[in-house]
Amino acid sequence: MSEVKFNPHVSVDCVVFGFDGKNLKVLLLERHIKEQNEFYNDKKLPGSIIFETEDLESAAYRILNELTGLKNIYLSQFQSFGDPKRTKNPRDIVWLENTTNLKIGRIVTVGYVALIKINSLLQLKNEYADVVWFDVNKLGKTRLAFDHVQIIQKGLAYIRRKSDLEPELLFELLPRKFTISQLRILHDTIHQKQSDVRNFQKKVKKMPYVVALGEKEKNVPHRAANLYKFDRKKV
Amino acid sequence: MSEVKFNPHVSVDCVVFGFDGKNLKVLLLERHIKEQNEFYNDKKLPGSIIFETEDLESAAYRILNELTGLKNIYLSQFQSFGDPKRTKNPRDIVWLENTTNLKIGRIVTVGYVALIKINSLLQLKNEYADVVWFDVNKLGKTRLAFDHVQIIQKGLAYIRRKSDLEPELLFELLPRKFTISQLRILHDTIHQKQSDVRNFQKKVKKMPYVVALGEKEKNVPHRAANLYKFDRKKV
DNA sequence: TTTCTAATTGTTTATCATACAATATGATTA
DNA sequence: TAATCATATTGTATGATAAACAATTAGAAA
């Protein structure tokens, strides 16, 4: 690996969302810390301190590429976090200094939201072997590094607001072929409400960028639904 | 002044908007640079590198307090800017190193939008003597430091989006007592459109937080309009 | 053939956004 | 004091959108 100079004062963290058909999930990495011969486990967001000559968005893409192997990921900066106390937990400091070989002081981190199709993870480097899709409604039930719970909550709020203005953003989370029910359940999950089935159908039929494929679902134990695709050119 | 340790890797810039009754203005500081016995003048956003132990939002409040003397300013983080080239203009580097006495490399800056009543500027420290309210539509006609034009444009886009969702934010820009016409002109300025006078009046009458004062304008050469105030408790 | 599960479809009503112009008021002026 | 000027104030009709509400259909399984 070529010599790259890190800037240990600024980092980028990615809140990667996926949808499993039922719930919204966030991609987390397992972290293992050895503390006085005891192992401590928790989870963290994929992130990295930036290179000295790297743009913020490039850093986010770098992280996502290494993590998922994907190109053309939906990515959007949503907020920066700079509480001086956010990098003061000794466990986090030790972990940082071990993984970066740098003396770490304060780090301001820039939060990005990414949206991917949950089954699209490709090559995973070894360092990203311990990846889990974690239910965003169960964040209270696990331990996260740094202020990553707060970052996820803000990322979630951001994507809720943003998908109101840009509903086409939801298709990043659905399979390439999807049913209107899948779209509705995703929509309802994100907006935390229950839509009327008929009204939702009508609304979708008026979206020129949702086009019927003339195919039906297969292997479902009930009436098969029509399949649709998203056509970005028609947005 | 007590010893405060700066963190020269991260800064905060404030895009302070005001409204003069006609146009949206942004608050800029005049910058004077001596270059080989020639004076070079341009403008910059109020901003500062952060203190090592200071939160981002606290830094923004610190800047605004020193600049305006005001407390309780509407403030909202909107985006961070980290292009490595943004701090590579020699003029900017010289200016930074002269004003901070620090060796400056790359700086990531966090953008905040602030909204104030244009006539409310109070104490101005000497260092902020050269303050101008600059028309946001005339930004092409002046020279700005760093990437401050871009930061202002993004801040403007942010406030446009945000005031759609939170119309009560507009009252930060109006005098304490205002007419519905003033509110409409501000609204139209921000949304870049022309509202129908009657429809706008109806809309305002349905806002419980806009309350009539039972007073009228004075010293206007035409029929005096009713005055209203904004009641935050009724939002 | 029956049953089960989810998919598909229309009508009514209320609400909200838009289009559109005449009259009223206060100050100024002739 | 009457006319004029500039802006404030007000209502109705129409179209578009959102919300409420249930019966029928299709495919798989029993």
Short mmCIF file of C-alpha atoms (C1' of nucleotides) in Angstrom, two decimals:
data_model
loop_
_atom_site.label_atom_id
_atom_site.label_comp_id
_atom_site.label_asym_id
_atom_site.label_seq_id
_atom_site.Cartn_x
_atom_site.Cartn_y
_atom_site.Cartn_z
CA MET A 1 0.00 0.00 0.00
CA SER A 2 1.33 3.41 -0.92
CA GLU A 3 2.15 5.94 1.75
CA VAL A 4 -0.92 8.01 2.48
CA LYS A 5 -0.93 10.72 5.06
CA PHE A 6 -3.90 10.65 7.40
CA ASN A 7 -5.52 13.69 8.92
CA PRO A 8 -6.43 12.48 12.41
CA HIS A 9 -8.62 15.48 13.19
CA VAL A 10 -11.50 14.81 10.83
CA SER A 11 -13.32 11.59 10.05
CA VAL A 12 -16.24 10.44 7.98
CA ASP A 13 -18.87 8.00 9.23
CA CYS A 14 -21.37 6.27 6.96
CA VAL A 15 -24.86 5.36 8.07
CA VAL A 16 -25.70 2.67 5.52
CA PHE A 17 -29.36 1.76 5.37
CA GLY A 18 -30.92 -1.37 3.92
CA PHE A 19 -34.45 -2.75 3.87
CA ASP A 20 -35.20 -6.44 4.37
CA GLY A 21 -38.86 -6.30 3.36
CA LYS A 22 -40.01 -5.70 6.90
CA ASN A 23 -37.66 -3.38 8.73
CA LEU A 24 -35.09 -0.73 8.11
CA LYS A 25 -31.59 -1.91 8.92
CA VAL A 26 -28.31 -0.15 9.42
CA LEU A 27 -24.98 -1.71 8.55
CA LEU A 28 -22.65 -2.03 11.52
CA LEU A 29 -19.21 -3.51 12.06
CA GLU A 30 -18.40 -5.68 15.04
CA ARG A 31 -15.59 -4.30 17.12
CA HIS A 32 -13.48 -6.48 19.43
CA ILE A 33 -11.37 -4.83 22.08
CA LYS A 34 -9.06 -6.64 24.44
CA GLU A 35 -9.09 -5.04 27.86
CA GLN A 36 -6.94 -6.58 30.60
CA ASN A 37 -7.31 -10.05 29.08
CA GLU A 38 -11.07 -9.59 28.77
CA PHE A 39 -12.70 -9.18 25.39
CA TYR A 40 -15.14 -6.33 25.05
CA ASN A 41 -17.45 -6.37 22.04
CA ASP A 42 -19.53 -3.67 20.56
CA LYS A 43 -20.49 -2.30 17.19
CA LYS A 44 -19.56 0.74 15.19
CA LEU A 45 -20.43 2.58 12.02
CA PRO A 46 -18.17 2.09 9.03
CA GLY A 47 -15.94 5.14 8.99
CA SER A 48 -12.41 6.39 8.73
CA ILE A 49 -10.28 9.38 9.42
CA ILE A 50 -9.70 11.21 6.17
CA PHE A 51 -6.56 11.38 4.07
CA GLU A 52 -4.87 14.74 4.07
CA THR A 53 -5.52 15.22 0.35
CA GLU A 54 -8.96 13.67 0.15
CA ASP A 55 -12.35 15.32 -0.18
CA LEU A 56 -15.02 14.43 2.39
CA GLU A 57 -17.31 12.78 -0.10
CA SER A 58 -14.40 10.85 -1.61
CA ALA A 59 -13.59 9.53 1.83
CA ALA A 60 -17.16 8.34 2.23
CA TYR A 61 -17.05 6.62 -1.18
CA ARG A 62 -13.73 5.02 -0.29
CA ILE A 63 -15.22 3.56 2.87
CA LEU A 64 -18.31 2.31 1.06
CA ASN A 65 -16.31 0.78 -1.78
CA GLU A 66 -14.03 -1.11 0.57
CA LEU A 67 -17.01 -2.23 2.58
CA THR A 68 -19.45 -3.27 -0.12
CA GLY A 69 -17.53 -3.49 -3.37
CA LEU A 70 -20.25 -1.36 -4.95
CA LYS A 71 -19.97 1.69 -7.15
CA ASN A 72 -22.71 4.29 -7.67
CA ILE A 73 -24.05 4.16 -4.17
CA TYR A 74 -26.59 6.78 -3.12
CA LEU A 75 -24.70 9.00 -0.73
CA SER A 76 -25.60 12.21 1.02
CA GLN A 77 -23.90 14.25 3.71
CA PHE A 78 -26.29 15.04 6.53
CA GLN A 79 -24.52 16.44 9.60
CA SER A 80 -21.19 16.90 11.34
CA PHE A 81 -20.57 15.99 14.95
CA GLY A 82 -17.99 17.79 16.97
CA ASP A 83 -18.70 17.48 20.67
CA PRO A 84 -15.19 17.42 22.22
CA LYS A 85 -16.34 14.60 24.50
CA ARG A 86 -17.26 12.34 21.61
CA THR A 87 -13.72 10.98 21.41
CA LYS A 88 -13.01 10.87 25.11
CA ASN A 89 -14.09 7.33 25.96
CA PRO A 90 -10.82 5.48 26.83
CA ARG A 91 -12.02 2.36 25.06
CA ASP A 92 -12.52 4.33 21.83
CA ILE A 93 -9.18 6.10 22.16
CA VAL A 94 -7.29 2.83 22.65
CA TRP A 95 -9.07 1.26 19.71
CA LEU A 96 -8.35 4.26 17.48
CA GLU A 97 -4.69 4.42 18.39
CA ASN A 98 -4.29 0.68 17.85
CA THR A 99 -5.95 0.69 14.45
CA THR A 100 -4.39 3.89 13.12
CA ASN A 101 -1.00 3.95 14.87
CA LEU A 102 -1.60 7.63 15.41
CA LYS A 103 -1.90 9.71 18.53
CA ILE A 104 -5.56 10.68 18.63
CA GLY A 105 -6.93 13.86 20.14
CA ARG A 106 -10.22 15.30 19.21
CA ILE A 107 -12.01 14.17 16.06
CA VAL A 108 -14.79 15.99 14.27
CA THR A 109 -16.76 13.55 12.16
CA VAL A 110 -18.87 14.20 9.10
CA GLY A 111 -21.94 11.97 8.77
CA TYR A 112 -23.07 10.54 5.45
CA VAL A 113 -26.13 8.47 4.73
CA ALA A 114 -25.90 5.72 2.13
CA LEU A 115 -28.75 3.64 0.75
CA ILE A 116 -28.17 0.20 -0.74
CA LYS A 117 -30.12 -2.86 -1.74
CA ILE A 118 -29.70 -5.18 1.18
CA ASN A 119 -28.66 -8.19 -0.89
CA SER A 120 -26.10 -6.36 -2.98
CA LEU A 121 -23.05 -6.62 -0.72
CA LEU A 122 -20.22 -7.92 -2.91
CA GLN A 123 -16.61 -8.36 -2.01
CA LEU A 124 -15.88 -7.96 1.64
CA LYS A 125 -12.32 -7.35 2.63
CA ASN A 126 -11.13 -9.29 5.63
CA GLU A 127 -11.19 -6.26 7.82
CA TYR A 128 -14.91 -5.99 7.14
CA ALA A 129 -15.75 -9.62 7.80
CA ASP A 130 -17.86 -8.88 10.84
CA VAL A 131 -20.66 -6.97 9.19
CA VAL A 132 -24.21 -7.05 10.55
CA TRP A 133 -27.47 -5.54 9.40
CA PHE A 134 -28.95 -4.16 12.60
CA ASP A 135 -32.61 -3.24 13.07
CA VAL A 136 -32.87 0.52 13.58
CA ASN A 137 -35.66 -0.01 16.09
CA LYS A 138 -33.42 -2.12 18.31
CA LEU A 139 -30.51 0.26 18.69
CA GLY A 140 -31.22 0.50 22.39
CA LYS A 141 -30.39 -3.17 22.74
CA THR A 142 -26.75 -3.06 21.74
CA ARG A 143 -23.58 -1.15 22.57
CA LEU A 144 -22.16 1.24 20.01
CA ALA A 145 -18.83 3.02 19.81
CA PHE A 146 -18.40 6.77 20.19
CA ASP A 147 -21.62 8.73 19.62
CA HIS A 148 -22.72 6.39 16.87
CA VAL A 149 -26.22 5.87 18.25
CA GLN A 150 -26.82 9.59 18.00
CA ILE A 151 -25.33 9.73 14.50
CA ILE A 152 -27.63 6.94 13.34
CA GLN A 153 -30.67 8.68 14.82
CA LYS A 154 -29.82 11.90 13.02
CA GLY A 155 -29.18 10.02 9.79
CA LEU A 156 -32.53 8.34 10.13
CA ALA A 157 -34.31 11.62 10.75
CA TYR A 158 -32.53 13.06 7.73
CA ILE A 159 -33.61 10.28 5.40
CA ARG A 160 -37.19 10.57 6.66
CA ARG A 161 -37.27 14.25 5.86
CA LYS A 162 -35.48 13.83 2.57
CA SER A 163 -37.67 11.01 1.26
CA ASP A 164 -40.66 13.30 1.69
CA LEU A 165 -39.16 15.67 -0.83
CA GLU A 166 -37.56 13.02 -3.05
CA PRO A 167 -39.70 9.89 -2.94
CA GLU A 168 -37.58 8.34 -5.70
CA LEU A 169 -34.88 7.85 -3.11
CA LEU A 170 -36.79 4.86 -1.73
CA PHE A 171 -36.02 2.79 -4.81
CA GLU A 172 -32.38 2.65 -3.76
CA LEU A 173 -33.51 0.38 -0.96
CA LEU A 174 -35.75 -1.95 -2.99
CA PRO A 175 -34.74 -4.83 -5.24
CA ARG A 176 -34.54 -4.01 -8.92
CA LYS A 177 -37.92 -5.72 -9.42
CA PHE A 178 -40.45 -4.99 -6.72
CA THR A 179 -44.16 -5.07 -5.99
CA ILE A 180 -46.26 -2.11 -4.95
CA SER A 181 -46.76 -3.76 -1.58
CA GLN A 182 -43.03 -3.81 -1.00
CA LEU A 183 -42.85 -0.15 -1.88
CA ARG A 184 -45.73 0.62 0.44
CA ILE A 185 -44.28 -1.28 3.36
CA LEU A 186 -40.95 0.50 2.90
CA HIS A 187 -42.71 3.84 2.65
CA ASP A 188 -44.72 3.13 5.80
CA THR A 189 -41.67 1.91 7.67
CA ILE A 190 -39.79 5.09 6.92
CA HIS A 191 -42.70 7.42 7.56
CA GLN A 192 -43.89 5.50 10.60
CA LYS A 193 -47.47 5.30 9.52
CA GLN A 194 -49.92 2.93 7.86
CA SER A 195 -51.04 3.91 4.37
CA ASP A 196 -54.35 2.97 2.85
CA VAL A 197 -53.70 0.24 0.28
CA ARG A 198 -55.99 1.70 -2.38
CA ASN A 199 -54.82 5.26 -2.04
CA PHE A 200 -51.22 4.15 -2.13
CA GLN A 201 -51.81 2.14 -5.29
CA LYS A 202 -53.37 5.17 -6.94
CA LYS A 203 -50.44 7.37 -5.95
CA VAL A 204 -47.93 4.92 -7.40
CA LYS A 205 -49.85 4.62 -10.64
CA LYS A 206 -49.37 8.34 -11.08
CA MET A 207 -45.58 8.09 -10.77
CA PRO A 208 -44.27 7.96 -14.33
CA TYR A 209 -40.98 6.49 -13.13
CA VAL A 210 -42.56 3.34 -11.69
CA VAL A 211 -43.08 1.12 -14.71
CA ALA A 212 -44.84 -2.24 -14.85
CA LEU A 213 -42.71 -5.10 -16.08
CA GLY A 214 -45.59 -7.32 -17.20
CA GLU A 215 -44.22 -10.01 -14.90
CA LYS A 216 -45.56 -11.48 -11.72
CA GLU A 217 -44.05 -12.63 -8.47
CA LYS A 218 -43.16 -16.30 -8.24
CA ASN A 219 -43.15 -18.78 -5.40
CA VAL A 220 -45.53 -16.91 -3.18
CA PRO A 221 -48.26 -18.88 -1.37
CA HIS A 222 -51.00 -16.56 -2.54
CA ARG A 223 -52.04 -14.48 -5.52
CA ALA A 224 -48.89 -13.21 -7.23
CA ALA A 225 -48.42 -9.45 -7.46
CA ASN A 226 -47.29 -7.51 -10.51
CA LEU A 227 -43.64 -6.55 -10.63
CA TYR A 228 -42.41 -3.03 -11.33
CA LYS A 229 -39.11 -1.34 -11.89
CA PHE A 230 -37.83 2.15 -11.24
CA ASP A 231 -36.88 4.20 -14.30
CA ARG A 232 -34.61 7.02 -13.21
CA LYS A 233 -34.81 8.74 -16.59
CA LYS A 234 -38.50 9.41 -16.00
CA VAL A 235 -38.11 11.21 -12.68
CA MET B 1 -7.26 37.03 27.27
CA SER B 2 -6.79 33.56 28.71
CA GLU B 3 -4.76 30.96 26.84
CA VAL B 4 -7.04 29.05 24.52
CA LYS B 5 -5.75 26.31 22.33
CA PHE B 6 -6.97 26.46 18.76
CA ASN B 7 -7.59 23.46 16.55
CA PRO B 8 -6.40 24.66 13.14
CA HIS B 9 -7.94 21.74 11.27
CA VAL B 10 -11.59 22.55 11.67
CA SER B 11 -13.42 25.85 11.37
CA VAL B 12 -16.95 27.14 11.52
CA ASP B 13 -18.39 29.66 9.07
CA CYS B 14 -21.65 31.51 9.62
CA VAL B 15 -23.95 32.55 6.81
CA VAL B 16 -25.94 35.29 8.53
CA PHE B 17 -29.06 36.34 6.66
CA GLY B 18 -31.05 39.53 7.09
CA PHE B 19 -33.97 41.06 5.23
CA ASP B 20 -34.19 44.77 4.45
CA GLY B 21 -37.80 44.80 3.31
CA LYS B 22 -36.85 44.22 -0.30
CA ASN B 23 -33.97 41.79 -0.58
CA LEU B 24 -32.26 39.04 1.28
CA LYS B 25 -28.85 40.06 2.54
CA VAL B 26 -25.89 38.17 3.87
CA LEU B 27 -23.52 39.59 6.44
CA LEU B 28 -19.93 39.80 5.23
CA LEU B 29 -16.70 41.14 6.67
CA GLU B 30 -14.32 43.24 4.64
CA ARG B 31 -10.85 41.74 4.43
CA HIS B 32 -7.77 43.81 3.68
CA ILE B 33 -4.61 42.05 2.58
CA LYS B 34 -1.30 43.74 1.93
CA GLU B 35 0.46 42.11 -0.99
CA GLN B 36 3.82 43.54 -2.08
CA ASN B 37 2.82 47.04 -0.95
CA GLU B 38 -0.50 46.73 -2.76
CA PHE B 39 -3.72 46.42 -0.84
CA TYR B 40 -6.07 43.68 -1.94
CA ASN B 41 -9.65 43.84 -0.67
CA ASP B 42 -12.31 41.22 -0.61
CA LYS B 43 -15.03 39.94 1.67
CA LYS B 44 -15.44 36.88 3.81
CA LEU B 45 -17.97 35.11 5.96
CA PRO B 46 -17.70 35.54 9.69
CA GLY B 47 -15.97 32.41 10.91
CA SER B 48 -13.20 31.03 13.04
CA ILE B 49 -11.15 27.94 13.59
CA ILE B 50 -12.51 26.13 16.60
CA PHE B 51 -11.05 25.87 20.07
CA GLU B 52 -9.75 22.46 20.94
CA THR B 53 -12.34 22.04 23.71
CA GLU B 54 -15.27 23.70 22.02
CA ASP B 55 -18.35 22.19 20.42
CA LEU B 56 -19.13 23.16 16.81
CA GLU B 57 -22.36 24.92 17.67
CA SER B 58 -20.67 26.75 20.55
CA ALA B 59 -18.06 28.01 18.13
CA ALA B 60 -20.80 29.31 15.85
CA TYR B 61 -22.50 31.06 18.78
CA ARG B 62 -19.19 32.51 19.88
CA ILE B 63 -18.64 34.01 16.43
CA LEU B 64 -22.18 35.39 16.29
CA ASN B 65 -22.00 36.86 19.77
CA GLU B 66 -18.74 38.64 19.08
CA LEU B 67 -20.11 39.85 15.78
CA THR B 68 -23.59 41.00 16.73
CA GLY B 69 -23.74 41.18 20.52
CA LEU B 70 -26.96 39.18 20.31
CA LYS B 71 -28.04 36.14 22.27
CA ASN B 72 -30.70 33.65 21.18
CA ILE B 73 -29.91 33.81 17.52
CA TYR B 74 -31.56 31.29 15.22
CA LEU B 75 -28.75 28.98 14.22
CA SER B 76 -28.66 25.79 12.21
CA GLN B 77 -25.84 23.67 10.86
CA PHE B 78 -26.32 22.93 7.18
CA GLN B 79 -23.23 21.44 5.56
CA SER B 80 -19.52 20.83 5.92
CA PHE B 81 -16.97 21.68 3.26
CA GLY B 82 -13.76 19.76 2.95
CA ASP B 83 -12.33 20.06 -0.51
CA PRO B 84 -8.56 19.97 0.10
CA LYS B 85 -8.17 22.80 -2.41
CA ARG B 86 -10.44 25.13 -0.47
CA THR B 87 -7.51 26.35 1.65
CA LYS B 88 -4.89 26.40 -1.06
CA ASN B 89 -5.20 29.97 -2.32
CA PRO B 90 -1.93 31.67 -1.23
CA ARG B 91 -3.79 34.85 -0.35
CA ASP B 92 -6.04 32.94 2.03
CA ILE B 93 -3.14 31.05 3.57
CA VAL B 94 -1.18 34.24 4.24
CA TRP B 95 -4.21 35.89 5.73
CA LEU B 96 -4.93 32.88 7.95
CA GLU B 97 -1.37 32.58 9.19
CA ASN B 98 -1.20 36.30 9.91
CA THR B 99 -4.44 36.40 11.85
CA THR B 100 -3.98 33.14 13.77
CA ASN B 101 -0.20 32.95 14.15
CA LEU B 102 -0.54 29.27 13.32
CA LYS B 103 0.84 27.18 10.53
CA ILE B 104 -2.20 26.36 8.42
CA GLY B 105 -2.64 23.20 6.37
CA ARG B 106 -5.97 21.90 5.35
CA ILE B 107 -9.15 23.16 7.03
CA VAL B 108 -12.52 21.47 6.98
CA THR B 109 -15.23 24.01 7.70
CA VAL B 110 -18.70 23.48 9.11
CA GLY B 111 -21.35 25.81 7.73
CA TYR B 112 -24.06 27.32 9.90
CA VAL B 113 -26.95 29.50 8.85
CA ALA B 114 -28.07 32.27 11.21
CA LEU B 115 -31.13 34.48 10.83
CA ILE B 116 -31.33 37.89 12.44
CA LYS B 117 -33.39 41.04 12.28
CA ILE B 118 -31.36 43.31 10.10
CA ASN B 119 -31.53 46.29 12.46
CA SER B 120 -30.59 44.38 15.56
CA LEU B 121 -26.80 44.52 15.35
CA LEU B 122 -25.57 45.70 18.73
CA GLN B 123 -22.03 46.00 19.96
CA LEU B 124 -19.45 45.54 17.29
CA LYS B 125 -15.95 44.77 18.40
CA ASN B 126 -13.26 46.67 16.56
CA GLU B 127 -12.21 43.62 14.64
CA TYR B 128 -15.71 43.51 13.19
CA ALA B 129 -15.90 47.15 12.22
CA ASP B 130 -16.04 46.46 8.52
CA VAL B 131 -19.36 44.68 8.34
CA VAL B 132 -21.57 44.89 5.27
CA TRP B 133 -25.00 43.51 4.44
CA PHE B 134 -24.55 42.17 0.93
CA ASP B 135 -27.38 41.40 -1.47
CA VAL B 136 -27.46 37.65 -2.10
CA ASN B 137 -28.40 38.27 -5.73
CA LYS B 138 -25.25 40.27 -6.33
CA LEU B 139 -22.68 37.78 -5.10
CA GLY B 140 -21.25 37.52 -8.60
CA LYS B 141 -20.24 41.17 -8.37
CA THR B 142 -17.73 40.90 -5.54
CA ARG B 143 -14.71 38.86 -4.54
CA LEU B 144 -15.00 36.44 -1.67
CA ALA B 145 -12.39 34.55 0.28
CA PHE B 146 -11.96 30.76 0.16
CA ASP B 147 -15.04 28.92 -1.15
CA HIS B 148 -17.37 31.35 0.59
CA VAL B 149 -19.52 31.98 -2.47
CA GLN B 150 -20.31 28.30 -2.64
CA ILE B 151 -20.97 28.14 1.10
CA ILE B 152 -23.43 31.02 0.85
CA GLN B 153 -25.23 29.40 -2.09
CA LYS B 154 -25.62 26.17 -0.15
CA GLY B 155 -26.78 28.05 2.93
CA LEU B 156 -29.35 29.87 0.84
CA ALA B 157 -30.63 26.65 -0.70
CA TYR B 158 -30.84 25.17 2.78
CA ILE B 159 -32.90 28.01 4.17
CA ARG B 160 -35.22 27.86 1.18
CA ARG B 161 -35.87 24.18 1.74
CA LYS B 162 -36.13 24.56 5.47
CA SER B 163 -38.58 27.47 5.44
CA ASP B 164 -40.95 25.30 3.42
CA LEU B 165 -41.16 22.88 6.30
CA GLU B 166 -40.92 25.47 9.08
CA PRO B 167 -42.54 28.69 7.86
CA GLU B 168 -42.21 30.16 11.36
CA LEU B 169 -38.52 30.54 10.66
CA LEU B 170 -39.26 33.59 8.52
CA PHE B 171 -40.22 35.64 11.55
CA GLU B 172 -36.58 35.61 12.66
CA LEU B 173 -35.94 37.93 9.73
CA LEU B 174 -38.84 40.35 10.27
CA PRO B 175 -39.11 43.20 12.75
CA ARG B 176 -41.00 42.39 15.93
CA LYS B 177 -44.03 44.23 14.56
CA PHE B 178 -44.71 43.59 10.90
CA THR B 179 -47.42 43.83 8.28
CA ILE B 180 -48.72 40.95 6.22
CA SER B 181 -47.26 42.61 3.14
CA GLN B 182 -43.81 42.52 4.68
CA LEU B 183 -44.26 38.86 5.45
CA ARG B 184 -45.44 38.18 1.91
CA ILE B 185 -42.56 40.02 0.29
CA LEU B 186 -40.10 38.10 2.45
CA HIS B 187 -41.82 34.83 1.64
CA ASP B 188 -41.77 35.61 -2.08
CA THR B 189 -38.15 36.70 -1.97
CA ILE B 190 -37.09 33.44 -0.37
CA HIS B 191 -39.28 31.24 -2.54
CA GLN B 192 -38.54 33.19 -5.71
CA LYS B 193 -42.14 33.56 -6.74
CA GLN B 194 -45.01 36.03 -6.61
CA SER B 195 -47.88 35.11 -4.32
CA ASP B 196 -51.45 36.20 -4.83
CA VAL B 197 -52.21 38.89 -2.28
CA ARG B 198 -55.64 37.54 -1.31
CA ASN B 199 -54.58 33.93 -1.02
CA PHE B 200 -51.58 34.89 1.04
CA GLN B 201 -53.72 36.92 3.39
CA LYS B 202 -56.02 33.95 3.88
CA LYS B 203 -53.12 31.66 4.60
CA VAL B 204 -51.69 33.99 7.22
CA LYS B 205 -55.07 34.39 8.89
CA LYS B 206 -55.03 30.63 9.46
CA MET B 207 -51.68 30.73 11.26
CA PRO B 208 -52.50 30.84 14.96
CA TYR B 209 -49.05 32.16 15.78
CA VAL B 210 -49.48 35.38 13.77
CA VAL B 211 -51.47 37.63 16.07
CA ALA B 212 -52.90 41.04 15.31
CA LEU B 213 -51.68 43.82 17.56
CA GLY B 214 -54.63 46.15 16.98
CA GLU B 215 -52.14 48.79 15.85
CA LYS B 216 -51.45 50.31 12.49
CA GLU B 217 -48.38 51.38 10.61
CA LYS B 218 -47.38 55.02 10.99
CA ASN B 219 -45.74 57.50 8.66
CA VAL B 220 -46.64 55.75 5.46
CA PRO B 221 -47.91 57.85 2.51
CA HIS B 222 -50.92 55.62 1.94
CA ARG B 223 -53.47 53.56 3.83
CA ALA B 224 -51.78 52.16 6.95
CA ALA B 225 -51.64 48.40 7.31
CA ASN B 226 -52.41 46.42 10.43
CA LEU B 227 -49.46 45.31 12.50
CA TYR B 228 -48.94 41.73 13.67
CA LYS B 229 -46.53 39.91 15.90
CA PHE B 230 -45.23 36.37 15.98
CA ASP B 231 -46.17 34.30 19.03
CA ARG B 232 -43.77 31.40 19.29
CA LYS B 233 -45.84 29.71 21.99
CA LYS B 234 -48.64 29.17 19.47
CA VAL B 235 -46.57 27.34 16.87
"C1'" DT C 1 -63.71 -28.12 -5.23
"C1'" DT C 2 -62.88 -25.54 -1.29
"C1'" DT C 3 -60.05 -22.62 1.36
"C1'" DC C 4 -56.60 -19.48 2.36
"C1'" DT C 5 -53.88 -15.30 1.64
"C1'" DA C 6 -52.84 -11.33 -0.33
"C1'" DA C 7 -53.63 -8.36 -4.77
"C1'" DT C 8 -56.39 -5.40 -7.18
"C1'" DT C 9 -59.75 -1.86 -7.97
"C1'" DG C 10 -63.59 3.08 -7.52
"C1'" DT C 11 -66.41 6.34 -5.40
"C1'" DT C 12 -67.35 9.86 -2.19
"C1'" DT C 13 -66.03 13.64 0.65
"C1'" DA C 14 -63.26 16.99 2.71
"C1'" DT C 15 -59.40 19.91 2.33
"C1'" DC C 16 -56.33 22.75 0.16
"C1'" DA C 17 -54.28 25.57 -3.73
"C1'" DT C 18 -55.30 28.71 -7.35
"C1'" DA C 19 -57.39 32.15 -10.18
"C1'" DC C 20 -59.44 36.41 -10.25
"C1'" DA C 21 -61.05 42.38 -9.06
"C1'" DA C 22 -63.67 45.63 -6.53
"C1'" DT C 23 -63.75 48.57 -2.50
"C1'" DA C 24 -61.72 50.92 1.60
"C1'" DT C 25 -58.50 53.87 3.99
"C1'" DG C 26 -55.26 57.23 5.11
"C1'" DA C 27 -52.09 60.71 3.39
"C1'" DT C 28 -51.17 64.12 -0.04
"C1'" DT C 29 -52.34 67.59 -3.17
"C1'" DA C 30 -54.99 70.74 -5.94
"C1'" DT D 1 -62.65 70.41 1.21
"C1'" DA D 2 -62.66 67.66 -2.79
"C1'" DA D 3 -59.89 64.96 -5.80
"C1'" DT D 4 -56.05 62.00 -6.22
"C1'" DC D 5 -52.70 58.66 -5.10
"C1'" DA D 6 -50.86 54.36 -3.15
"C1'" DT D 7 -51.48 50.47 -0.91
"C1'" DA D 8 -54.62 47.53 2.27
"C1'" DT D 9 -58.33 44.63 2.64
"C1'" DT D 10 -61.71 41.26 1.39
"C1'" DG D 11 -64.85 36.64 -1.13
"C1'" DT D 12 -66.18 33.31 -4.49
"C1'" DA D 13 -65.72 29.77 -7.74
"C1'" DT D 14 -62.96 25.97 -9.58
"C1'" DG D 15 -59.74 22.39 -9.86
"C1'" DA D 16 -56.42 19.33 -7.57
"C1'" DT D 17 -55.14 16.56 -4.00
"C1'" DA D 18 -55.64 13.69 0.24
"C1'" DA D 19 -58.40 10.60 3.00
"C1'" DA D 20 -61.98 7.44 4.13
"C1'" DC D 21 -64.03 3.21 3.10
"C1'" DA D 22 -64.93 -2.85 1.23
"C1'" DA D 23 -65.89 -6.05 -2.38
"C1'" DT D 24 -63.89 -8.95 -5.84
"C1'" DT D 25 -60.02 -11.58 -8.01
"C1'" DA D 26 -56.07 -14.64 -8.56
"C1'" DG D 27 -52.99 -18.08 -7.43
"C1'" DA D 28 -51.39 -21.69 -4.21
"C1'" DA D 29 -52.50 -25.15 -0.90
"C1'" DA D 30 -55.45 -28.43 1.19
#
